[in-house]
Short mmCIF file of C-alpha atoms in Angstrom, two decimals:
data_model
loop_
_atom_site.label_atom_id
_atom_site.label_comp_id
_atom_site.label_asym_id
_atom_site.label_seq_id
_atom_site.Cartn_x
_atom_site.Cartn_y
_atom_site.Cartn_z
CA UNK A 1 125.30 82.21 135.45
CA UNK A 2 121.96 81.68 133.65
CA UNK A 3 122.45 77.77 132.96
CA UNK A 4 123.10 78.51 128.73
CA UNK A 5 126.40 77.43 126.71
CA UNK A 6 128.71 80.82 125.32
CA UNK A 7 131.35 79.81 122.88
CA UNK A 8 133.82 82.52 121.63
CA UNK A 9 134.94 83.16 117.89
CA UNK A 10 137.50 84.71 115.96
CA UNK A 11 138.61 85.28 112.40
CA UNK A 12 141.83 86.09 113.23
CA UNK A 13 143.43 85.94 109.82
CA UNK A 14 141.39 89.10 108.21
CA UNK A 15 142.33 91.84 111.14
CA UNK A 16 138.96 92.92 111.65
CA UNK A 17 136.71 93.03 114.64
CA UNK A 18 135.08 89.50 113.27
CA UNK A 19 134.85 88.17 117.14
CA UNK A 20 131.63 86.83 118.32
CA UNK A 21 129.78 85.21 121.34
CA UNK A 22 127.40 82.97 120.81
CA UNK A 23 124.77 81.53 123.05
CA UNK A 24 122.98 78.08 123.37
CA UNK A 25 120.84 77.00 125.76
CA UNK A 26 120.93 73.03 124.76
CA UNK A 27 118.42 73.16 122.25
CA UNK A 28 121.24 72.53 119.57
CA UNK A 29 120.58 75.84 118.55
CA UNK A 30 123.35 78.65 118.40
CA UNK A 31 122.48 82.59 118.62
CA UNK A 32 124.68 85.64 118.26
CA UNK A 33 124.94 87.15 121.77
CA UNK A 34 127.08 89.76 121.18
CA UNK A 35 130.37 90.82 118.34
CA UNK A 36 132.13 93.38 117.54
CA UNK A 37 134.68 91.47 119.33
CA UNK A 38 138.15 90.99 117.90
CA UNK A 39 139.56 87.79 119.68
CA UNK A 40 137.49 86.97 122.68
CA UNK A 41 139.05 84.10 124.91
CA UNK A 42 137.32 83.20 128.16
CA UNK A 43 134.43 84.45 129.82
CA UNK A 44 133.39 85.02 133.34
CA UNK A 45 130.59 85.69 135.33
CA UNK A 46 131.17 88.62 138.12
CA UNK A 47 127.29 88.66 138.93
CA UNK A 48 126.75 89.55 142.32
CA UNK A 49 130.09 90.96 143.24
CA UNK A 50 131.68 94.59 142.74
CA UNK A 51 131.93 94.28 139.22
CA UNK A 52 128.22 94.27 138.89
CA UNK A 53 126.19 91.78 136.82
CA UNK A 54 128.21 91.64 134.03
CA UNK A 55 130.52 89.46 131.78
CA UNK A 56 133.95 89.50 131.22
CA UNK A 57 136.16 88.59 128.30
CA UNK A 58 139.78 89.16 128.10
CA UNK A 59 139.77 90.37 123.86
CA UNK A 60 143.13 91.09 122.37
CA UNK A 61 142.28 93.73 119.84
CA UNK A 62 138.94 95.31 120.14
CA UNK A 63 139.38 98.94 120.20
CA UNK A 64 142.24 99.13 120.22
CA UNK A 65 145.84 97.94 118.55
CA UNK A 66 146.32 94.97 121.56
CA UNK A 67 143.80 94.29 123.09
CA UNK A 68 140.90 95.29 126.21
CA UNK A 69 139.49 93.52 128.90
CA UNK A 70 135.54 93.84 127.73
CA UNK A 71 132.29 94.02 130.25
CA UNK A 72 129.05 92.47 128.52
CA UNK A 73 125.58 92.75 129.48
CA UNK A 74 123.64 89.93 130.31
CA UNK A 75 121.37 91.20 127.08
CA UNK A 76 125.13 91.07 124.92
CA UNK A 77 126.46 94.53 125.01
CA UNK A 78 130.01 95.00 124.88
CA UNK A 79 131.57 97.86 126.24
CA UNK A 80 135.62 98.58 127.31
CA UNK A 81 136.22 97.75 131.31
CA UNK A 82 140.23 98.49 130.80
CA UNK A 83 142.60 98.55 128.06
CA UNK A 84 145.82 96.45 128.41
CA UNK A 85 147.81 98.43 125.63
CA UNK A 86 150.51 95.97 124.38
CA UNK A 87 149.70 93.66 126.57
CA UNK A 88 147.91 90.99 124.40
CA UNK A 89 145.15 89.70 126.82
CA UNK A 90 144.95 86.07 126.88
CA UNK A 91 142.94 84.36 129.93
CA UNK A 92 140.49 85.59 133.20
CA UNK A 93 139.93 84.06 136.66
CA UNK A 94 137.76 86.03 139.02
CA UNK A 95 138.56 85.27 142.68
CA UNK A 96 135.73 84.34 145.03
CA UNK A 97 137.31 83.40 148.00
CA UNK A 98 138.65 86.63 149.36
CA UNK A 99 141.90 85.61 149.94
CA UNK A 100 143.15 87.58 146.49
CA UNK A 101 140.83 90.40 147.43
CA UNK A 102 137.76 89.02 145.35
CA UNK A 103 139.15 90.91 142.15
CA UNK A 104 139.65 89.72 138.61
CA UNK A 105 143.08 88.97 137.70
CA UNK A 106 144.21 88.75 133.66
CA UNK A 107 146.69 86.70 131.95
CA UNK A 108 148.92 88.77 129.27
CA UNK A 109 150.82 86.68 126.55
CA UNK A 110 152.27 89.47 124.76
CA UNK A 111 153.86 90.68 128.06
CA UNK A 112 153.93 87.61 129.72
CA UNK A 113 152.02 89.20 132.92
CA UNK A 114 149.82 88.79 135.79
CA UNK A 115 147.66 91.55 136.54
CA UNK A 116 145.23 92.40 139.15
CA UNK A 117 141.91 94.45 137.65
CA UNK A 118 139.86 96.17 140.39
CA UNK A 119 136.56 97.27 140.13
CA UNK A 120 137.44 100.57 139.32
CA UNK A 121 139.00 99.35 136.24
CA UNK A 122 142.79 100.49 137.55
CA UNK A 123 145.48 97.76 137.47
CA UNK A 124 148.09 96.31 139.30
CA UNK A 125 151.04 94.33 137.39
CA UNK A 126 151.24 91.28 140.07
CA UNK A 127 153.72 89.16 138.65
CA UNK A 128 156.05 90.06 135.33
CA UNK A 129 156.93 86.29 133.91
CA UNK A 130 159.73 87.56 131.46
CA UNK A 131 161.06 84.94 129.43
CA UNK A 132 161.47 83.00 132.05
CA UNK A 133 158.40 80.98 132.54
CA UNK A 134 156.18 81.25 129.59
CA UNK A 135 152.74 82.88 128.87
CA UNK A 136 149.65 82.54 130.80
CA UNK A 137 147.60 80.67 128.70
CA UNK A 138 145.14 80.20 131.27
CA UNK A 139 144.53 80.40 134.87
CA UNK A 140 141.96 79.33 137.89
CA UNK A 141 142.10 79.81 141.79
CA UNK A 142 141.71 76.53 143.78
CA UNK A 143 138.36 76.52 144.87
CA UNK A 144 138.26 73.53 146.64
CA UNK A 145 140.93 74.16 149.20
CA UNK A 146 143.01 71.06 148.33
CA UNK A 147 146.07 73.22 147.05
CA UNK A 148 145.91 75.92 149.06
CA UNK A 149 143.10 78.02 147.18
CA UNK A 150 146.03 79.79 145.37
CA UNK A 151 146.07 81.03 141.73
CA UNK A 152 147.45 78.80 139.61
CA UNK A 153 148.75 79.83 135.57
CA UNK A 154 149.19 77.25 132.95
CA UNK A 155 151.82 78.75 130.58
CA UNK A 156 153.43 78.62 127.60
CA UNK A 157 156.78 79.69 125.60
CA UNK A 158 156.54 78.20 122.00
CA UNK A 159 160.31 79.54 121.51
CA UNK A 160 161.35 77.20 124.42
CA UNK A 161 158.63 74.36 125.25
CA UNK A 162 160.88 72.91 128.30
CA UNK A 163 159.52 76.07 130.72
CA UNK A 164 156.09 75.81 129.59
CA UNK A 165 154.11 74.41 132.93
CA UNK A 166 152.18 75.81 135.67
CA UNK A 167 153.17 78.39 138.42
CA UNK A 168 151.30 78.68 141.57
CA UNK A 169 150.61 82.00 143.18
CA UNK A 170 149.72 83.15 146.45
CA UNK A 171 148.10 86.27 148.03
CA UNK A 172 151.18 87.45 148.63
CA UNK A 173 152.59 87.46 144.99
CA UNK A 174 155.06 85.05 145.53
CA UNK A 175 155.12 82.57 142.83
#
């Protein structure tokens, strides 16, 4: 939103809250925006819609045992927008068409869900994957109209590679 480079990272391996964003604005310098974090994945900008003018990283592990969906201030501050519980939050897509109701929608891997995050910070479980298709690993909405500005969800099952691949959804649910 303000034109500068965030990169997430993790120490994974110690169990601590090692996360950290940091911040470049092309100079080939990198600051520390904002830690505390446990295992930030991707970031996005809800500026300018009900959400407010904030960040938001999906971070499996922050305060507490699996993982919160965190809201960061443009200066770096990182406070808890939702917990997930067991959920393991993996991936974010905020949609700005309308047609999913302009709400953020999260990516689980440890539950293998889709979830709908409103403003409010309640939830709705959209679509429950099973071991059927996979994680989300990641997700976007078709902006561009050329596949029906639906949601799709890259995913993955390590136990069973073959079903990994990427499920469409549309305002409806349906996959």
């Amino acid at each position: 939103a303000d034109g500068a480079l965030y990169v997430s990272y993790y120490n994974a391996w110690v169990g601590q809250p090692e996360g950290s964003i940091y911040r470049t604005e092309g100079n080939n310098t990198a600051t520390l925006w904002a830690d505390g974090l446990y295992r930030p994945y991707n970031m996005v900008w809800a500026g300018g819609t009900a959400y407010g003018d904030y960040y938001y990283v999906p971070d499996a592990g922050t305060y507490s045992d699996h993982g919160d969906v965190m809201r960061i201030s443009p200066e770096g501050l990182p406070t808890r927008f939702v917990s997930i519980g067991e959920g393991h939050p993996k991936t974010l897509a905020l949609d700005e068409s309308g047609r999913f109701g302009n709400h953020l929608w999260l990516g689980t891997s440890a539950e293998s869900r889709i979830i709908e995050l409103f403003p409010d910070g309640s939830k709705r479980v959209v679509v429950d994957l099973g071991n059927v298709s996979g994680s989300p690993w990641d997700m976007a909405f078709d902006t561009t109209g050329r596949y029906g500005q639906d949601l799709y969800v890259a995913t993955t099952y390590a136990q069973n590679p073959e079903i990994s691949g990427v499920l469409r959804v549309d305002p409806d649910d349906n996959l």
